[in-house]
Amino acid sequence: MVNTKVDLCGITLDNPIIPASGTFGFGYEFAELYDINILGTFSFKGTTKEPRFGNPTPRIAECSSGMINAVGLQNPGVEKVISEELPKLKKCFDKKVMANVSGFSVDEYAYTCEKLDKCEQVGWLEVNISCPNVHGGGMSFGTDPEAAYEVTKAVKSVTKKPVILKLSPNVTDIVAIAKACEKGGADGISLINTMLGMRIDLNRKKPIIANKMGGFSGKAIFPVAVRMVYQVSSAVDVPVIGMGGVSCADDVIEMMLAGATAVEVGAQNLVDPFACKTIIEELPKAMEKYRIENLKDIIGAAHNG
Amino acid sequence: MKQSLFQITENVHLTENVMRMRLKGDTNAITASGQFINIKLDGLFLRRPISVCDCEGDTVTIIYKVVGKGTEQMSKMSSGTLDILTGLGNGYDTSLSGEKPLLIGGGVGVPPMYLLAKKLIGEGKDVSVILGFNTKNEVFYEEEFKALGCKVGVTTVDGSHGTKGFVTALMENTDYTYTFCCGPEPMLKAVFNTSKTSGQYSFEERMGCGFGACMGCSCKTVTGYKRICKEGPVLCKEEILW
Ligand SMILES: Cc1cc2nc3c(=O)[nH]c(=O)nc-3n(C[C@H](O)[C@H](O)[C@H](O)COP(=O)(O)OP(=O)(O)OC[C@H]3O[C@@H](n4cnc5c(N)ncnc54)[C@H](O)[C@@H]3O)c2cc1C
Ligand SMILES: Cc1cc2nc3c(=O)[nH]c(=O)nc-3n(C[C@H](O)[C@H](O)[C@H](O)COP(=O)(O)O)c2cc1C
Ligand code: FES
């Protein structure tokens, strides 16, 4: 019998598979399809202080082996997430959930995290710093080590739950950002968020997405994600969650060899709603194939020698 | 919603660019007209949303226009299986139709009107249908709607078949209690403004998932934010914000 259990910041996951934020809603669309308690956990839709409609449509464009989205963090706001979404989730999910948080100022991040800190169901806070800082000229928190440090520190001061900083890949030096988060007290790092991209409609001769640019994700970005997970996991001591283009059990193993303690699956859930269930079912077979008994033993194995 | 494999049993041209495909499989999740299915195609990342045109026993009929890579690929398939999500979207609510519903479809907005007409006829309603196309060569399903027992009017923009003009040209002289409409947005808007009754209008949006998970297809309505794929694609006239 193979063992798929891993430890993520002090909480044991039955397996390292975590549907990524923004591709799994608040869980119940998928709970209609399969028992979502088979998941390691999942990261719910990016939540902000105030409710948000997000960007105008079209918000979606197809790419070779991937897609671009510019949803713009549509969510009901932290108040309603706590009063409506979490109670609904409780009916179909017994495990601790990962709360994904976004903000447009350091105070907003802290506000939202402080609220979610009080929720029994929330196991981890995953802080998405790919958002523009309204006080920083619109530059994203995740592209500036100083801002990333500030957000981490502010969030750490309002919660006892493990804080995982989710990094944007749209930077020159991902290691510098990861280290700044670690210095600020991050309990973990997750990466990668989507890569900035654009598609243009040849008939209309205009960008397909109303917002012009959006976040590129899906299978196509897997090699970039593996490289960044490898770089970051060798530079920090906290656990790393790997994601970006993961679509099968082999990808999960590759991410873990690169240094990931757990693995998130994003866009693949949208095109194959059973993607995570299938990966979880195939993982033991893949482990046998690659002669892995204990999944946690391979974390970062590609760094050795 | 259900994910399952369907067998292609027919794929024929109705016009130069519009084809009809029949698919055999598990249709249990399809509960209303106006719903859609989401089709996985080899080599393409996103699924393709297409309305249910008819659903009878274990067979689903769709009618699609060849416009890009996905529909081009579909047009070349004569057999084989497709991975499809079924039972997506809310669909039309026929209980609001009154005795004399008017159904208006434009171009590839015509297909979902077929199953709707069939349901309404089955409920004993007096159904009028207006079908709008650009030109004679693009007209399809006029006879099929007549065969169901509907009163059918056709408009073409260039006047090469039926009444010259847009679908709204025929609305004036039709006696109706309710309006159902599907077609390009300018047409929906024109019908919305011309119609003297309440109604249901079907919308399109680019979709990431088609089942409510990604928030890719949201729109604002009088009753709050809605996902075209989940709380739509059919919206009631009273809740539409243009
Ligand atoms: C709810 C719904 C029902 C539909 N019903 C029908 C129908 O019954 N018959 C029919 O012919 N067409 C229908 N459409 C439109 C159909 O989905 C598109 O024509 C089709 O996706 C085009 O795919 P493609 O690969 O050929 O085009 P490409 O342009 O190569 O597609 C690229 C991407 O854009 C998306 N896209 C392109 N056009 C549209 C569009 N108009 N709406 C939404 N996404 C689009 C594609 O899905 C794909 O993700 C419907 C759309 C929706 C949202
Ligand atoms: C439609 C969509 C919405 C997303 N929304 C969020 C979000 O709200 N918060 C967040 O941190 N990441 C969000 N992401 C990013 C994913 O969680 C993930 O980091 C990224 O897509 C890379 O993984 P993938 O290639 O497996 O999709 C979103 C991605 C997609 C496709
Ligand atoms: S297309 Fe994903 S929510 Fe509608």
XYZ file of C-alpha atoms in Angstrom, chain B residues 47-242:
196
model
C -15.290 22.902 -24.495
C -17.784 24.302 -27.031
C -21.251 25.284 -25.775
C -24.151 24.411 -28.133
C -27.897 24.593 -27.443
C -30.072 21.527 -27.307
C -32.265 21.668 -30.437
C -34.144 18.461 -29.694
C -33.998 15.647 -27.185
C -35.986 12.479 -27.723
C -35.248 9.259 -25.855
C -31.494 8.713 -25.916
C -30.867 11.107 -28.814
C -29.845 14.754 -28.641
C -29.965 16.948 -31.730
C -27.823 20.046 -32.079
C -27.587 22.542 -34.939
C -24.383 24.517 -35.261
C -22.792 27.030 -37.562
C -19.196 26.461 -38.666
C -17.406 29.605 -37.474
C -13.997 28.573 -36.128
C -11.633 25.757 -35.202
C -14.004 23.771 -32.997
C -17.086 23.820 -35.186
C -14.850 23.164 -38.229
C -13.556 20.025 -36.501
C -17.122 18.972 -35.629
C -18.212 19.442 -39.242
C -15.754 16.768 -40.371
C -16.890 14.076 -37.943
C -19.192 11.447 -39.387
C -18.907 8.903 -36.576
C -17.138 8.350 -33.306
C -17.766 9.502 -29.766
C -17.710 12.891 -28.057
C -17.140 13.717 -24.376
C -20.052 16.005 -23.466
C -21.390 17.790 -20.388
C -25.189 17.789 -20.508
C -27.959 19.471 -18.578
C -26.308 22.892 -18.437
C -28.191 26.142 -17.844
C -31.688 26.893 -16.613
C -33.679 26.609 -19.857
C -37.090 28.052 -20.734
C -39.971 27.988 -18.286
C -43.052 27.134 -20.365
C -45.502 27.687 -17.501
C -45.447 31.451 -18.073
C -46.308 31.330 -21.769
C -50.078 31.954 -21.753
C -52.219 30.449 -24.534
C -50.471 32.007 -27.526
C -46.696 32.111 -27.106
C -44.556 33.721 -29.794
C -41.139 32.140 -30.408
C -38.503 34.172 -32.215
C -35.186 32.749 -33.372
C -32.469 34.382 -35.439
C -29.759 32.406 -37.273
C -28.281 29.800 -34.929
C -30.667 31.135 -32.295
C -33.331 29.092 -34.089
C -32.293 25.613 -32.791
C -33.350 25.941 -29.116
C -36.761 27.187 -30.292
C -37.465 23.771 -31.782
C -37.561 21.792 -28.521
C -39.364 24.706 -26.890
C -42.038 24.701 -29.635
C -42.413 20.955 -29.276
C -42.964 21.261 -25.516
C -45.466 24.110 -25.916
C -47.420 22.285 -28.626
C -47.434 19.258 -26.328
C -49.006 21.465 -23.650
C -51.775 22.395 -26.116
C -50.595 25.959 -26.742
C -51.235 27.922 -29.940
C -47.604 28.527 -31.010
C -46.413 31.168 -33.484
C -42.806 31.143 -34.644
C -40.785 33.837 -36.412
C -37.480 32.715 -37.905
C -34.986 35.341 -39.047
C -32.099 34.840 -41.484
C -29.898 36.986 -43.715
C -30.802 35.391 -47.008
C -32.693 32.493 -48.613
C -29.699 30.111 -48.695
C -29.348 30.354 -44.931
C -32.925 29.390 -44.087
C -33.399 26.120 -42.206
C -36.118 24.351 -40.198
C -39.105 26.276 -41.645
C -40.831 22.987 -42.565
C -39.861 21.265 -39.314
C -41.608 23.941 -37.247
C -44.697 23.695 -39.505
C -44.698 19.929 -39.038
C -44.889 20.445 -35.255
C -48.076 22.446 -35.823
C -46.714 25.968 -35.358
C -47.715 29.016 -37.400
C -44.435 29.932 -39.049
C -43.251 33.267 -40.461
C -39.803 33.737 -41.995
C -37.907 36.985 -42.548
C -34.736 37.535 -44.566
C -32.732 40.733 -44.433
C -32.430 40.861 -48.240
C -36.022 39.742 -48.895
C -34.963 36.673 -50.896
C -37.344 34.484 -48.870
C -40.396 35.304 -46.754
C -40.843 38.847 -45.512
C -38.045 41.333 -46.164
C -36.437 42.766 -43.031
C -35.797 41.727 -39.438
C -37.879 39.436 -37.227
C -39.546 42.483 -35.696
C -41.257 43.161 -39.058
C -43.613 40.220 -38.392
C -44.305 40.893 -34.720
C -46.800 43.709 -35.342
C -49.388 41.464 -37.009
C -49.003 38.501 -34.669
C -51.378 37.908 -31.808
C -49.384 36.644 -28.822
C -49.452 36.341 -25.039
C -45.735 35.875 -24.336
C -42.356 36.119 -26.101
C -39.483 33.613 -26.183
C -36.384 34.756 -28.039
C -32.895 33.524 -28.942
C -30.430 35.098 -31.358
C -27.644 37.637 -31.685
C -27.720 40.409 -29.084
C -28.883 43.224 -31.409
C -31.865 41.024 -32.322
C -32.666 40.268 -28.683
C -32.635 43.953 -27.964
C -34.870 44.823 -30.941
C -37.386 42.134 -29.943
C -37.208 43.262 -26.311
C -38.109 46.797 -27.389
C -40.849 45.733 -29.824
C -42.514 43.026 -27.758
C -45.681 44.052 -25.953
C -45.554 41.116 -23.546
C -43.352 39.637 -20.911
C -40.879 37.044 -22.094
C -37.693 35.039 -21.804
C -34.509 35.827 -23.714
C -31.512 33.571 -24.160
C -27.981 35.035 -23.945
C -24.522 33.971 -25.071
C -21.159 34.547 -23.444
C -17.650 33.142 -23.785
C -17.375 30.374 -21.249
C -14.542 28.879 -19.238
C -16.451 25.949 -17.775
C -20.171 26.084 -18.595
C -21.216 24.802 -15.156
C -20.791 27.710 -12.778
C -17.267 27.219 -11.485
C -15.173 30.005 -13.037
C -17.282 33.195 -13.039
C -16.208 33.719 -16.648
C -19.713 34.380 -17.947
C -21.258 36.732 -15.383
C -23.690 39.510 -16.203
C -25.535 42.125 -14.187
C -29.315 41.826 -13.906
C -32.044 43.611 -11.982
C -32.021 40.688 -9.550
C -28.245 40.655 -9.057
C -25.249 39.073 -10.713
C -25.974 35.968 -12.736
C -23.837 33.409 -14.502
C -25.054 32.921 -18.075
C -24.097 29.247 -17.832
C -25.887 28.533 -14.566
C -28.638 31.048 -13.712
C -28.908 31.641 -17.507
C -28.673 31.411 -20.451
C -32.381 32.311 -20.253
C -33.242 35.568 -18.498
C -36.720 36.971 -17.881
C -37.509 40.223 -19.646
C -38.014 42.042 -16.338
C -34.526 41.273 -15.057
C -32.500 42.148 -18.166
C -30.118 45.110 -18.004
C -28.711 46.098 -21.396
